mmCIF file of C-alpha atoms and ligand atoms in Angstrom:
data_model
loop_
_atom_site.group_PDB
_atom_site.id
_atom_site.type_symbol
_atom_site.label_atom_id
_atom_site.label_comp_id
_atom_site.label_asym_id
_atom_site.label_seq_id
_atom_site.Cartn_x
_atom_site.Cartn_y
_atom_site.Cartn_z
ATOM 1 C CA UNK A 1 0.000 0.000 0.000
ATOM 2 C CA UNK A 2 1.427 3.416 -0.880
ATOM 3 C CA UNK A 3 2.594 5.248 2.489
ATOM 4 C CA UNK A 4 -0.091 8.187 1.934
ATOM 5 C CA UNK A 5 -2.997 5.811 1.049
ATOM 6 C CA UNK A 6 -2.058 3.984 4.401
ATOM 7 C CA UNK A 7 -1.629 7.063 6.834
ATOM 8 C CA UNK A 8 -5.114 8.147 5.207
ATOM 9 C CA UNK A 9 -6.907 4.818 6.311
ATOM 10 C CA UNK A 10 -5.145 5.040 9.773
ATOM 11 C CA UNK A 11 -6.097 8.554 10.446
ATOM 12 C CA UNK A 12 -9.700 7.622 9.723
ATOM 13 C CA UNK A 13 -9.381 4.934 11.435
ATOM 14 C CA UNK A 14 -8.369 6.708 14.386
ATOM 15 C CA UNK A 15 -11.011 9.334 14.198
ATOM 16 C CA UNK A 16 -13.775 6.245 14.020
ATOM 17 C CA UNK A 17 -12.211 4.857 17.171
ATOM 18 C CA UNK A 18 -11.936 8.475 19.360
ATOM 19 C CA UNK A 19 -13.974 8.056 22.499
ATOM 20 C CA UNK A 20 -14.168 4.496 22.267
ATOM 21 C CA UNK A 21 -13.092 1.706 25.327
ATOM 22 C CA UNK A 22 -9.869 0.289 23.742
ATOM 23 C CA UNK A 23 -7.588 -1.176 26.142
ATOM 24 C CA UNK A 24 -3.736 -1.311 25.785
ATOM 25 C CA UNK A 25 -4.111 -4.403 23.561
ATOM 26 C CA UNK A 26 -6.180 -2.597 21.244
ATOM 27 C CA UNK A 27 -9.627 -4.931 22.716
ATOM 28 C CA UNK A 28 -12.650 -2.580 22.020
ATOM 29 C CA UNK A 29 -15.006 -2.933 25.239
ATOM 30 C CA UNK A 30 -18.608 -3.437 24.272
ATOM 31 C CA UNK A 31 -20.436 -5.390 27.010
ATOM 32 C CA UNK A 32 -21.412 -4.625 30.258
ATOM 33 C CA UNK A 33 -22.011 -7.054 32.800
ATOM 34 C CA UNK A 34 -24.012 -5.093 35.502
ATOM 35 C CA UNK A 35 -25.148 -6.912 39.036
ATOM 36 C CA UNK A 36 -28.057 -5.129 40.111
ATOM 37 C CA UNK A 37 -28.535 -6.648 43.702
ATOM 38 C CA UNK A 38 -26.344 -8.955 45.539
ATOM 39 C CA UNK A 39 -29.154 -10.856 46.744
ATOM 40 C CA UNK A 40 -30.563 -14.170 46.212
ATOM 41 C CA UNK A 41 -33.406 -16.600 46.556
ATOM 42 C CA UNK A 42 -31.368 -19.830 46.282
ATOM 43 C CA UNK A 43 -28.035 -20.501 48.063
ATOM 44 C CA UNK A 44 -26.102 -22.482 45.233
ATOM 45 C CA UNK A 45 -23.063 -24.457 46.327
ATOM 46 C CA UNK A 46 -20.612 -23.380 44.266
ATOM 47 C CA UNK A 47 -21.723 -20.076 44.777
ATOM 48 C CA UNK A 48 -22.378 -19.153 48.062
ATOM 49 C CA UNK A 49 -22.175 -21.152 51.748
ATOM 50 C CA UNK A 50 -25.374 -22.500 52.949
ATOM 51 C CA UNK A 51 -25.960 -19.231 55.330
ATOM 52 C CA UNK A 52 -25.612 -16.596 52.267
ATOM 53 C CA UNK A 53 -23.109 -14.088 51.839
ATOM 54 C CA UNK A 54 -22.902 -10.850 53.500
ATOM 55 C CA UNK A 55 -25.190 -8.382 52.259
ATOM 56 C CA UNK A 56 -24.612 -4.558 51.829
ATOM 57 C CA UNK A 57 -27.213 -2.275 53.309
ATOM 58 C CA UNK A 58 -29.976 -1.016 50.750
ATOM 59 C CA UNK A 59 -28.185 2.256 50.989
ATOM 60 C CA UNK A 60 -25.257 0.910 49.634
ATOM 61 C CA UNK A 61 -26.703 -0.490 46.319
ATOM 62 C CA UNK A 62 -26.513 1.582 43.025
ATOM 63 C CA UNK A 63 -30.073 2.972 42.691
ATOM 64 C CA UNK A 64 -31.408 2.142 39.513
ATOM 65 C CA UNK A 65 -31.318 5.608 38.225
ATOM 66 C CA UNK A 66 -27.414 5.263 38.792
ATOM 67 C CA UNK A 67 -27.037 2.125 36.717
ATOM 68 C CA UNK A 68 -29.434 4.058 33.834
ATOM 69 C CA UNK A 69 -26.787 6.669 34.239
ATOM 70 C CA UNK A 70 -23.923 4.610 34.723
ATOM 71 C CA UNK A 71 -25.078 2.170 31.257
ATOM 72 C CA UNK A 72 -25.795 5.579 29.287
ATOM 73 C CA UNK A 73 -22.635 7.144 29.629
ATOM 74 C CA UNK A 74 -20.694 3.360 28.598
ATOM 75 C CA UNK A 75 -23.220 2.987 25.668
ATOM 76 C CA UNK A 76 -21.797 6.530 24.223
ATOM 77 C CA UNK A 77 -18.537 4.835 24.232
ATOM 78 C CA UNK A 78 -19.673 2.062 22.350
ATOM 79 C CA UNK A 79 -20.770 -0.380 25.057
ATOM 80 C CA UNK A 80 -24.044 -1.958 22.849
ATOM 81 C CA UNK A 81 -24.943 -4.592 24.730
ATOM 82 C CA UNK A 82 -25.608 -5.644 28.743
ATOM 83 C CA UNK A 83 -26.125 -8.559 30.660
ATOM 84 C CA UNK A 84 -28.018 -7.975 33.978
ATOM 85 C CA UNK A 85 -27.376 -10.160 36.288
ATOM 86 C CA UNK A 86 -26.508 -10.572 40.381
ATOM 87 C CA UNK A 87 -27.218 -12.216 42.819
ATOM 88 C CA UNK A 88 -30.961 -12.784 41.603
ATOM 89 C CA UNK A 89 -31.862 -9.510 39.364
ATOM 90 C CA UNK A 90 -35.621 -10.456 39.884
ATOM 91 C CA UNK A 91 -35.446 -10.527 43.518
ATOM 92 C CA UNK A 92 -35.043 -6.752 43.138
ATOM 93 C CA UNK A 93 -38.164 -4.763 43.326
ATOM 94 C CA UNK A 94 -38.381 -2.604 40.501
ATOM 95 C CA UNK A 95 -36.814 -4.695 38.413
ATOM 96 C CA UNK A 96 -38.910 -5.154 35.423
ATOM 97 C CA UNK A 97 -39.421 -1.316 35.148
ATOM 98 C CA UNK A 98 -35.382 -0.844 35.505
ATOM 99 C CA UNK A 99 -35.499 -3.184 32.128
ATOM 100 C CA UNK A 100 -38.152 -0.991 30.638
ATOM 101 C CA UNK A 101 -36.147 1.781 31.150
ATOM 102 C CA UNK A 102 -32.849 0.684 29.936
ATOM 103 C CA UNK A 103 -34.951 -0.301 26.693
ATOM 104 C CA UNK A 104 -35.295 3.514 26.221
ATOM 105 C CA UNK A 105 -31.710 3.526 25.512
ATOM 106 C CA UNK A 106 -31.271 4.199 21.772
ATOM 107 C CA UNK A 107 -28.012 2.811 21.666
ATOM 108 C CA UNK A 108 -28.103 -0.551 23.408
ATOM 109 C CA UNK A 109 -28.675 -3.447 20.688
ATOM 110 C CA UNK A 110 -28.802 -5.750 23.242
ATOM 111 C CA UNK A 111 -30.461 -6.467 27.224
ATOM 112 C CA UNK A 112 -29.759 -10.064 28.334
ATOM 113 C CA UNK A 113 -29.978 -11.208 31.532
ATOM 114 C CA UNK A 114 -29.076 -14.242 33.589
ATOM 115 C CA UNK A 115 -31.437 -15.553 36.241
ATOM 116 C CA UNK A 116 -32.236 -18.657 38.038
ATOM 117 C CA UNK A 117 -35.400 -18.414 36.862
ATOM 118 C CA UNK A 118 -37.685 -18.696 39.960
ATOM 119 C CA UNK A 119 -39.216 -15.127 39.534
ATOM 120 C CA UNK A 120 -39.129 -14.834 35.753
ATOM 121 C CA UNK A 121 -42.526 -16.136 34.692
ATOM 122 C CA UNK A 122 -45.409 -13.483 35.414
ATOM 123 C CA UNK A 123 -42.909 -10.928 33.950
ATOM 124 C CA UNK A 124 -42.225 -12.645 30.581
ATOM 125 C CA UNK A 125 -45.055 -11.390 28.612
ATOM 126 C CA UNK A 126 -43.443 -7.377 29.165
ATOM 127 C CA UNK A 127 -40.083 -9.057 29.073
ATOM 128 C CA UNK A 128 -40.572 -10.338 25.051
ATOM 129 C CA UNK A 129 -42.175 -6.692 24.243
ATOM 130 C CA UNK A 130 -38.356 -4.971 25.263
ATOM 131 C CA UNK A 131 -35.177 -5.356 22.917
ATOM 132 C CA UNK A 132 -34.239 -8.478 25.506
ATOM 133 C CA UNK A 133 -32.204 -10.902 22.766
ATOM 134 C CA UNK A 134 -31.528 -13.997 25.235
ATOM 135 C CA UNK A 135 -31.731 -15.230 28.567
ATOM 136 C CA UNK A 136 -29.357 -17.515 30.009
ATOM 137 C CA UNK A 137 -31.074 -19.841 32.752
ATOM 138 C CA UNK A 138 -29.269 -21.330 35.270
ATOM 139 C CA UNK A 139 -30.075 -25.140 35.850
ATOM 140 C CA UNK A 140 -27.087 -27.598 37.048
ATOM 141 C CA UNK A 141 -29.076 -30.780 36.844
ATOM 142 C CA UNK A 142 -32.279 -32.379 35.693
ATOM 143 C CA UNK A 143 -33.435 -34.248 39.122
ATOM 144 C CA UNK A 144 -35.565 -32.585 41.302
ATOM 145 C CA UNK A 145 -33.930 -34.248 44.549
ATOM 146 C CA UNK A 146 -30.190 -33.264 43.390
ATOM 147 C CA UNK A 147 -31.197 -29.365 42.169
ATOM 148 C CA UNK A 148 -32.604 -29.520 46.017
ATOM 149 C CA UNK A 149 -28.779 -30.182 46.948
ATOM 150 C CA UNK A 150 -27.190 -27.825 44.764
ATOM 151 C CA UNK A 151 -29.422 -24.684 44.983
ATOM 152 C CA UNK A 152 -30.467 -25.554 48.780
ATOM 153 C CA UNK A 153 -34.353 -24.893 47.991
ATOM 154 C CA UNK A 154 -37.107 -27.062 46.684
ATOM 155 C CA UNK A 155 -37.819 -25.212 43.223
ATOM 156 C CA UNK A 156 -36.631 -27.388 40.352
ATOM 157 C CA UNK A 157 -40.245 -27.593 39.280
ATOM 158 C CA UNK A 158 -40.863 -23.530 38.697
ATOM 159 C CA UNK A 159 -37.666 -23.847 37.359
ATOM 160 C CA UNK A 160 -38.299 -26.067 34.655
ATOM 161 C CA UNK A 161 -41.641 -24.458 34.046
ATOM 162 C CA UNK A 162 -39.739 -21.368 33.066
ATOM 163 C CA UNK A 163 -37.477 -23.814 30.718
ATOM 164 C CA UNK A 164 -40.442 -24.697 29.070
ATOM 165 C CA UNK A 165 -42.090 -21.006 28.895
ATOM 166 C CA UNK A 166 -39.103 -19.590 27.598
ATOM 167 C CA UNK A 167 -38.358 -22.371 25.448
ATOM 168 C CA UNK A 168 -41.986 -21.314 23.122
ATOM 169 C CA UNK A 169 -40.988 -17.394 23.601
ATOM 170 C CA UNK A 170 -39.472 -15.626 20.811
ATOM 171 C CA UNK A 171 -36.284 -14.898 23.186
ATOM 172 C CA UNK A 172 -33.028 -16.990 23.238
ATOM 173 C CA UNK A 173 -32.659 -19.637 25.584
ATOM 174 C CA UNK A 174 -29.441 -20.686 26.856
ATOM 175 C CA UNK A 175 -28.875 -23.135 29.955
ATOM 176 C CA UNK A 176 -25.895 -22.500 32.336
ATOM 177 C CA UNK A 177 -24.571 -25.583 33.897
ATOM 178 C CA UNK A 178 -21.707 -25.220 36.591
ATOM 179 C CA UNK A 179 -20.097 -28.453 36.212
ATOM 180 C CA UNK A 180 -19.197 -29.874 40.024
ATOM 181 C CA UNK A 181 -16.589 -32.490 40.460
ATOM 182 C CA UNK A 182 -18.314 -35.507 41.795
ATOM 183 C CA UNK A 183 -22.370 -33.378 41.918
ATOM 184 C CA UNK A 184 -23.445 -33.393 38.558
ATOM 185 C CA UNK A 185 -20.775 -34.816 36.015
ATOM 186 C CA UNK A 186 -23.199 -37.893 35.798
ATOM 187 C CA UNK A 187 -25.742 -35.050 34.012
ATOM 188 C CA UNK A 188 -23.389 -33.965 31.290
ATOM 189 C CA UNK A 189 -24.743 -36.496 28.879
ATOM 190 C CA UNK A 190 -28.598 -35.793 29.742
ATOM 191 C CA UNK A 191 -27.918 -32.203 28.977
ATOM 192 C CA UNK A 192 -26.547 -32.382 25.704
ATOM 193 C CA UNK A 193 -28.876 -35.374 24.890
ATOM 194 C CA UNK A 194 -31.834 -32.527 25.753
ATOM 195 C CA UNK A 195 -30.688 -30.449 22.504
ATOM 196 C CA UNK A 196 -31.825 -33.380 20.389
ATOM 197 C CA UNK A 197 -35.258 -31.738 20.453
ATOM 198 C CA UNK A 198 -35.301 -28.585 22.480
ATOM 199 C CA UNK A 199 -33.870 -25.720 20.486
ATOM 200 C CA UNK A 200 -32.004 -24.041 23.194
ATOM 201 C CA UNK A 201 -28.117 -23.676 23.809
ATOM 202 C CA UNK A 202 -26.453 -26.010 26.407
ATOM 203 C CA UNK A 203 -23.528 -24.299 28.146
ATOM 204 C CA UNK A 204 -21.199 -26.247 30.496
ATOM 205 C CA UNK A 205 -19.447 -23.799 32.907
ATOM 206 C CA UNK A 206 -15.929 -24.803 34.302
ATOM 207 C CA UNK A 207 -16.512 -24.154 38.150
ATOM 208 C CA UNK A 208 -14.153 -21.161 39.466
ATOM 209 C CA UNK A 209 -13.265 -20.742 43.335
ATOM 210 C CA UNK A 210 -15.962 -17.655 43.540
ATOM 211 C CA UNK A 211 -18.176 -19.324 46.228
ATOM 212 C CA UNK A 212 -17.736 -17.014 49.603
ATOM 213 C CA UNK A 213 -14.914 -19.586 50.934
ATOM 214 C CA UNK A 214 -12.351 -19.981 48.102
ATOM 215 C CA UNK A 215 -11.064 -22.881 46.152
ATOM 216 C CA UNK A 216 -12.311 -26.438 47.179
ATOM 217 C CA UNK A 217 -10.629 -29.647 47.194
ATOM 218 C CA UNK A 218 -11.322 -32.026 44.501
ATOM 219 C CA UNK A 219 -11.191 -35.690 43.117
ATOM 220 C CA UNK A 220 -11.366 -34.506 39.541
ATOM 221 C CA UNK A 221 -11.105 -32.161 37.498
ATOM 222 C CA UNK A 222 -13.665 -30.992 35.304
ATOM 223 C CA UNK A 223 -11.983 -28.570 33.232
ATOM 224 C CA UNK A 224 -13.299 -27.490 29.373
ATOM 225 C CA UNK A 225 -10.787 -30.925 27.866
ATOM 226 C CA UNK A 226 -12.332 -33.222 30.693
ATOM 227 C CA UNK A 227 -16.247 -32.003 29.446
ATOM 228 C CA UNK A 228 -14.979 -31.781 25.936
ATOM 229 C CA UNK A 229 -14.249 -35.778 26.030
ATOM 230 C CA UNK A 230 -16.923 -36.956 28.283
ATOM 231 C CA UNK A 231 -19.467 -35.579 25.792
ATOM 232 C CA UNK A 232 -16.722 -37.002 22.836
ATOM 233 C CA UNK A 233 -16.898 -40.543 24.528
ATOM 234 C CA UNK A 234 -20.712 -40.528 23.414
ATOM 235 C CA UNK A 235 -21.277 -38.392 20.788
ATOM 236 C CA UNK A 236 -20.215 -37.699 17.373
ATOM 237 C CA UNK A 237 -19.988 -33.853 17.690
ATOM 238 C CA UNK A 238 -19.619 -30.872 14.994
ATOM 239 C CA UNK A 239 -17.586 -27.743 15.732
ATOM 240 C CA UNK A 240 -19.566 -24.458 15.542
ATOM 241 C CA UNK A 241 -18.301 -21.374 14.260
ATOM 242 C CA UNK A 242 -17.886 -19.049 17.782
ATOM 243 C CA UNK A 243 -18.901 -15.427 17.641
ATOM 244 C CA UNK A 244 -16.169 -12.731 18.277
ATOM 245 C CA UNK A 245 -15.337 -12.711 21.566
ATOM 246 C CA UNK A 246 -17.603 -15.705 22.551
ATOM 247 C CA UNK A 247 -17.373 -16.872 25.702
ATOM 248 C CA UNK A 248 -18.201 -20.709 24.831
ATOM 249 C CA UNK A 249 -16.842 -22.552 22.595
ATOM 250 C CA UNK A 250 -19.532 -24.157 20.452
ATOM 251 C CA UNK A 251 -20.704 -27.698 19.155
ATOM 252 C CA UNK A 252 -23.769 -29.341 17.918
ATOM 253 C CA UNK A 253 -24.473 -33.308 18.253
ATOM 254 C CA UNK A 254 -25.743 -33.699 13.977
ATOM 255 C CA UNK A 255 -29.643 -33.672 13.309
ATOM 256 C CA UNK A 256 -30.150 -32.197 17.297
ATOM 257 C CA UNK A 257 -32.354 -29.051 17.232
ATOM 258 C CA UNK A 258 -30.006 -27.397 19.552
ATOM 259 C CA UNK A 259 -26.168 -26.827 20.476
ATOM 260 C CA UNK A 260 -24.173 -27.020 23.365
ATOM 261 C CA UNK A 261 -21.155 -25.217 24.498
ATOM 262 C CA UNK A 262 -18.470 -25.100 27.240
ATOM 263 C CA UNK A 263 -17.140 -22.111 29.119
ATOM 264 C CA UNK A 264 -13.694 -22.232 30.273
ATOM 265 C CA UNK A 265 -13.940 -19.750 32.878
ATOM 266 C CA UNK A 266 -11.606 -20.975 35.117
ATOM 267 C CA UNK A 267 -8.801 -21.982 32.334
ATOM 268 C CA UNK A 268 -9.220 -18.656 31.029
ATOM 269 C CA UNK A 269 -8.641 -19.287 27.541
ATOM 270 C CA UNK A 270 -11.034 -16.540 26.173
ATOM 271 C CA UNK A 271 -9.104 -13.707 27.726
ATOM 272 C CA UNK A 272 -7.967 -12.758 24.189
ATOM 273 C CA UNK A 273 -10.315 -11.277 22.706
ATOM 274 C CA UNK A 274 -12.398 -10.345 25.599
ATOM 275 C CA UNK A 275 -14.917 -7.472 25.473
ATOM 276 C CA UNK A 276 -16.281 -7.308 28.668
ATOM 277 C CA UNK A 277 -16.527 -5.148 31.761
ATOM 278 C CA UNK A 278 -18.498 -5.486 34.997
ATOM 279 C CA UNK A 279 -20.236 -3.033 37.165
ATOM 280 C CA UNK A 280 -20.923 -4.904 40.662
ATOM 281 C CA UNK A 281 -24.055 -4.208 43.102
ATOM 282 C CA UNK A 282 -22.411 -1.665 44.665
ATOM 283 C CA UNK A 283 -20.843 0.347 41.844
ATOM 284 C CA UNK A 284 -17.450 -1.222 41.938
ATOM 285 C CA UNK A 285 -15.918 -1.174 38.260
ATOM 286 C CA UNK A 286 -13.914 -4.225 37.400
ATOM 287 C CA UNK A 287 -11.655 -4.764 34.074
ATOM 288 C CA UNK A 288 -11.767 -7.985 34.449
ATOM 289 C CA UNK A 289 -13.981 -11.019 36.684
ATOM 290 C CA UNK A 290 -10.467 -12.187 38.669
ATOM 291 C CA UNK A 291 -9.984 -8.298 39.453
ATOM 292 C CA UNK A 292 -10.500 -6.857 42.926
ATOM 293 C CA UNK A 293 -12.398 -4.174 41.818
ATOM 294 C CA UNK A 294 -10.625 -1.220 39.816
ATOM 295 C CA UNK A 295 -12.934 1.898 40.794
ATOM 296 C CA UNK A 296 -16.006 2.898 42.586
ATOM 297 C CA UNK A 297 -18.301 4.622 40.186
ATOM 298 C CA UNK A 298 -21.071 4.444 42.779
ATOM 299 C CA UNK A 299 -18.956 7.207 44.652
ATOM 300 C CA UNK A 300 -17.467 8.942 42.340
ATOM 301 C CA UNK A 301 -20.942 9.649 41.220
ATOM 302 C CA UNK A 302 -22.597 10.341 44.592
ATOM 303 C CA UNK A 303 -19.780 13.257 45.078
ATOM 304 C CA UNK A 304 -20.789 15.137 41.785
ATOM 305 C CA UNK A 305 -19.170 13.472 39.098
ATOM 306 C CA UNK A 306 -20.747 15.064 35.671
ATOM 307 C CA UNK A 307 -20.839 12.366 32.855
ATOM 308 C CA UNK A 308 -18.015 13.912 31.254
ATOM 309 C CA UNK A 309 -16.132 12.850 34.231
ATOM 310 C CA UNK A 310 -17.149 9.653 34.148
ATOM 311 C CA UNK A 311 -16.486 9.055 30.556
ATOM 312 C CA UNK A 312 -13.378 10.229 31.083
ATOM 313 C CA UNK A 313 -12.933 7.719 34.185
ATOM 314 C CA UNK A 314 -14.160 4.884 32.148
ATOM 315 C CA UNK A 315 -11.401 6.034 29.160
ATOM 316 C CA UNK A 316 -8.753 5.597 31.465
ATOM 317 C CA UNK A 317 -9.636 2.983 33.661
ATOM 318 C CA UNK A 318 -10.297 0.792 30.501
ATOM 319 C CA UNK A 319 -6.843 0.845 29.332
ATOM 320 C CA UNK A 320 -5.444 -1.063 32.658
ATOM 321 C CA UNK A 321 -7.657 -3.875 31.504
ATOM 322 C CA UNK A 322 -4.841 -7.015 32.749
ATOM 323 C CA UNK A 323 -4.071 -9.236 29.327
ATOM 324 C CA UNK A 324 -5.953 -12.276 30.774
ATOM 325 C CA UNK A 325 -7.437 -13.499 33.895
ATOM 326 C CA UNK A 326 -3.963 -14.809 35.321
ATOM 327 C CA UNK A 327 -2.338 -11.820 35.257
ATOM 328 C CA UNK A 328 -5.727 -10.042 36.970
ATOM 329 C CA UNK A 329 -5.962 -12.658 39.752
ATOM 330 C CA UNK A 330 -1.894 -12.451 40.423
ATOM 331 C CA UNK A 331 -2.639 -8.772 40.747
ATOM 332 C CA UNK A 332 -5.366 -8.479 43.133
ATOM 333 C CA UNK A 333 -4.971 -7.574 46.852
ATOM 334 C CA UNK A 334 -6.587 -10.913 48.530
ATOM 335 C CA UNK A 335 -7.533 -14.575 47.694
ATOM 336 C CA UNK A 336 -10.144 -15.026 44.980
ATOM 337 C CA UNK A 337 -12.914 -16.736 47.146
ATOM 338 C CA UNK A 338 -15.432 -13.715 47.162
ATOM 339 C CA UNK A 339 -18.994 -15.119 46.126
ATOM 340 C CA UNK A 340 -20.205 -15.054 42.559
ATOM 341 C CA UNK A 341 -23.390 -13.020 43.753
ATOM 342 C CA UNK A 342 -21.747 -10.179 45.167
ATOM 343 C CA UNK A 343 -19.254 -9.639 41.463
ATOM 344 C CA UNK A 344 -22.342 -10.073 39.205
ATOM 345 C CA UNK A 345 -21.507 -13.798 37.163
HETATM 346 N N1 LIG B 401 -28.817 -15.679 40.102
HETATM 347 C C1 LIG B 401 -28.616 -15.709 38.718
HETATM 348 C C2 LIG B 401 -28.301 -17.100 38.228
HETATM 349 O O1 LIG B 401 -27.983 -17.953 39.053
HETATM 350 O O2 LIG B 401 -28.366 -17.308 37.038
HETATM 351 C C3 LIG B 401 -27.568 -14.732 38.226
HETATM 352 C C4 LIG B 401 -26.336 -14.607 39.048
HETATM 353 S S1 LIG B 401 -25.272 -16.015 39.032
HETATM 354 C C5 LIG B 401 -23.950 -15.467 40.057
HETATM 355 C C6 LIG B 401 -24.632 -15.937 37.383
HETATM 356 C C7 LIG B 401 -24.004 -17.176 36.855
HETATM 357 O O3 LIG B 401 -22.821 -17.434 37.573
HETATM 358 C C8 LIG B 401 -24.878 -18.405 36.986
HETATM 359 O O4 LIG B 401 -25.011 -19.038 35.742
HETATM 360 C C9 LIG B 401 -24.116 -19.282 37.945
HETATM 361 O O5 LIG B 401 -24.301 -20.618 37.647
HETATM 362 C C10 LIG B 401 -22.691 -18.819 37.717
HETATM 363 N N2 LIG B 401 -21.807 -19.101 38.864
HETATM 364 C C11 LIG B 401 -22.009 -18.781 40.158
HETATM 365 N N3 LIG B 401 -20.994 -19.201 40.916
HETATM 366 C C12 LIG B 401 -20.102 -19.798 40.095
HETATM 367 C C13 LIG B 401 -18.856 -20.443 40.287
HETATM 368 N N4 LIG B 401 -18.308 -20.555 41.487
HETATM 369 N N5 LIG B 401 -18.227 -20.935 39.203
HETATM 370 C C14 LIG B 401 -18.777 -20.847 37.961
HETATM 371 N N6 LIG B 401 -19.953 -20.237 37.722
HETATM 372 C C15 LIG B 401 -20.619 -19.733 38.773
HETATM 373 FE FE1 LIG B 402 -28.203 -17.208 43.611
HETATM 374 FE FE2 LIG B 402 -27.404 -17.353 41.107
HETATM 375 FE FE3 LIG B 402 -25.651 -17.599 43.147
HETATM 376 FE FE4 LIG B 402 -27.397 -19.531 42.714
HETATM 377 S S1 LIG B 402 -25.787 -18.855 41.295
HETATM 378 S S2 LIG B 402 -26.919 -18.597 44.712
HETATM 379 S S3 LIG B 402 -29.129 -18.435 41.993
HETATM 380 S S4 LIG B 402 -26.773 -15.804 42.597
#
């Protein structure tokens, strides 16, 4: 290319990228991850002790008003897409008219959310009216008396009733499965054998030390190569082409209506071309999910910050973004072993 035609194409290059979230590896943030309460209905194992985590006073939460403020000012920097998530978002009064409000936002693409699906069903009718592309439900096995173990309540049957609502709705369903050494790994085979006629998207979830007491002790482990072959060992299995910055990598079993997929959260080995921040319950900014927190916006706003300000916060804050997890978790101040419900998963 001749030198002028190329410093053309880079200057307008540059000009497209100007007040955009580009970290010092040139990843372009464009998903939030916001938690919008830290608490929860169920008390999942690998999530939380069987007495719950310490919750912050109300007070302490971002007010929804904050994170309408807090998800404008990101989507102006190119942010097009959140997940809300928590603890359990629809434990949260107000909840449902938070997600109206956030569909106001001409700039968002997409709302997702991730639930556990015990609240969801008298709000799905308003839900499928909003720009709300997918919902990822979390289910870790398909026996009543063992989801009773994991989650700690008796609810498997509302939520497989939601399963089966959303399942018929015009909104993406995708299933999270934490896979637990020794708890469910017996499951992995029913779940991907309930693509064959459900179209929904299976995801396995490598389990990560985030559980209020820190990394457990275990016979096995079920890391993304250990799922990978112990669906392998019964299936013949197609690779999917995974979306940009994907979190799962994807498969199909051939002639099955749906797809499965496994996370390797834990491994880390989608740290490349991540896109992803996270706003916690109580406004603490994080670059990355191994982070110990990076800012408090929730302050920073509360003492006057204008939105310029905060634009330029996020601007600067995004370039620190750590290279992968790893690096993040070797940088942080204490122990990962805060809960998954206080960080927003
Ligand atoms: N309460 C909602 C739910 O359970 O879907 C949203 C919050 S929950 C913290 C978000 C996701 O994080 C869920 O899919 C859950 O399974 C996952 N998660 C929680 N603790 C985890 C852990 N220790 N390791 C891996 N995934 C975890
Ligand atoms: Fe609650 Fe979700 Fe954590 Fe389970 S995984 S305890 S449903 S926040």
């Amino acid at each position: 290319m001749q030198p002028i035609k190329f410093w053309i194409i880079l200057n307008l290059e540059l000009t497209r990228m100007e007040g955009k979230l580009i970290d010092s590896f040139g990843r372009q943030i464009s998903y939030l991850r916001l938690a919008v309460t830290d608490r929860c209905n169920l008390r999942c194992q690998y999530c939380m002790p069987a007495h719950g985590i310490d919750i912050v006073d109300r007070k302490e939460l971002l007010t929804f008003k904050e994170m309408y403020r807090i998800t404008r000012v990101l989507s102006e920097l190119g942010v097009n897409k959140v997940r809300l998530t928590g603890g359990e978002p629809f434990v949260r009064k107000g909840f449902v008219d938070f997600l109206e409000m956030l569909d106001f936002n001409d700039l968002l693409e997409e709302i997702n959310i991730t639930t556990n699906g015990v609240l969801i069903s008298k709000h799905l009718e308003k839900i499928e009216q909003l720009k709300v592309k997918s919902i990822n439900l979390s289910l870790d096995s398909l026996r009543k008396d063992k989801f009773a173990e994991i989650t700690r309540r008796d609810v498997f049957d509302d939520v497989y009733e939601t399963l089966e609502i959303l399942e018929k709705s015009n909104i993406n369903l995708k299933l999270n499965i934490v896979v637990q050494s020794g708890i469910n790994t017996d499951e992995i085979i029913d779940f991907v054998e309930l693509t064959k006629h459900k179209n929904i998207a299976v995801r396995f979830i490598e389990e990560m030390p985030f559980n209020g007491v820190g990394q457990k002790d275990v016979k096995e482990v079920w890391n993304y190569t250990k799922i990978l072959s112990e669906i392998e060992s019964k299936f013949d299995i197609e690779k999917l082409v995974d979306g940009k910055s994907s979190t799962s990598r994807n498969f199909k079993v051939d002639t099955y209506k749906g797809t499965f997929g496994i996370i390797p959260a834990f491994t880390r080995t989608i740290c490349g071309d991540c896109n992803r921040i996270r706003i916690t319950a109580t406004g603490m900014f994080k670059n990355c999910l191994f982070d110990d927190g990076v800012f408090n916006v929730r302050d920073f706003m509360r003492d006057g910050a204008s939105n310029d300000d905060l634009k330029k916060l996020f601007l600067s804050i995004v370039v620190k973004k750590p290279k992968n997890g790893f690096i993040a978790e070797k940088e942080r101040n204490s122990k990962v072993s805060e809960s998954m419900s206080t960080i927003g998963g």
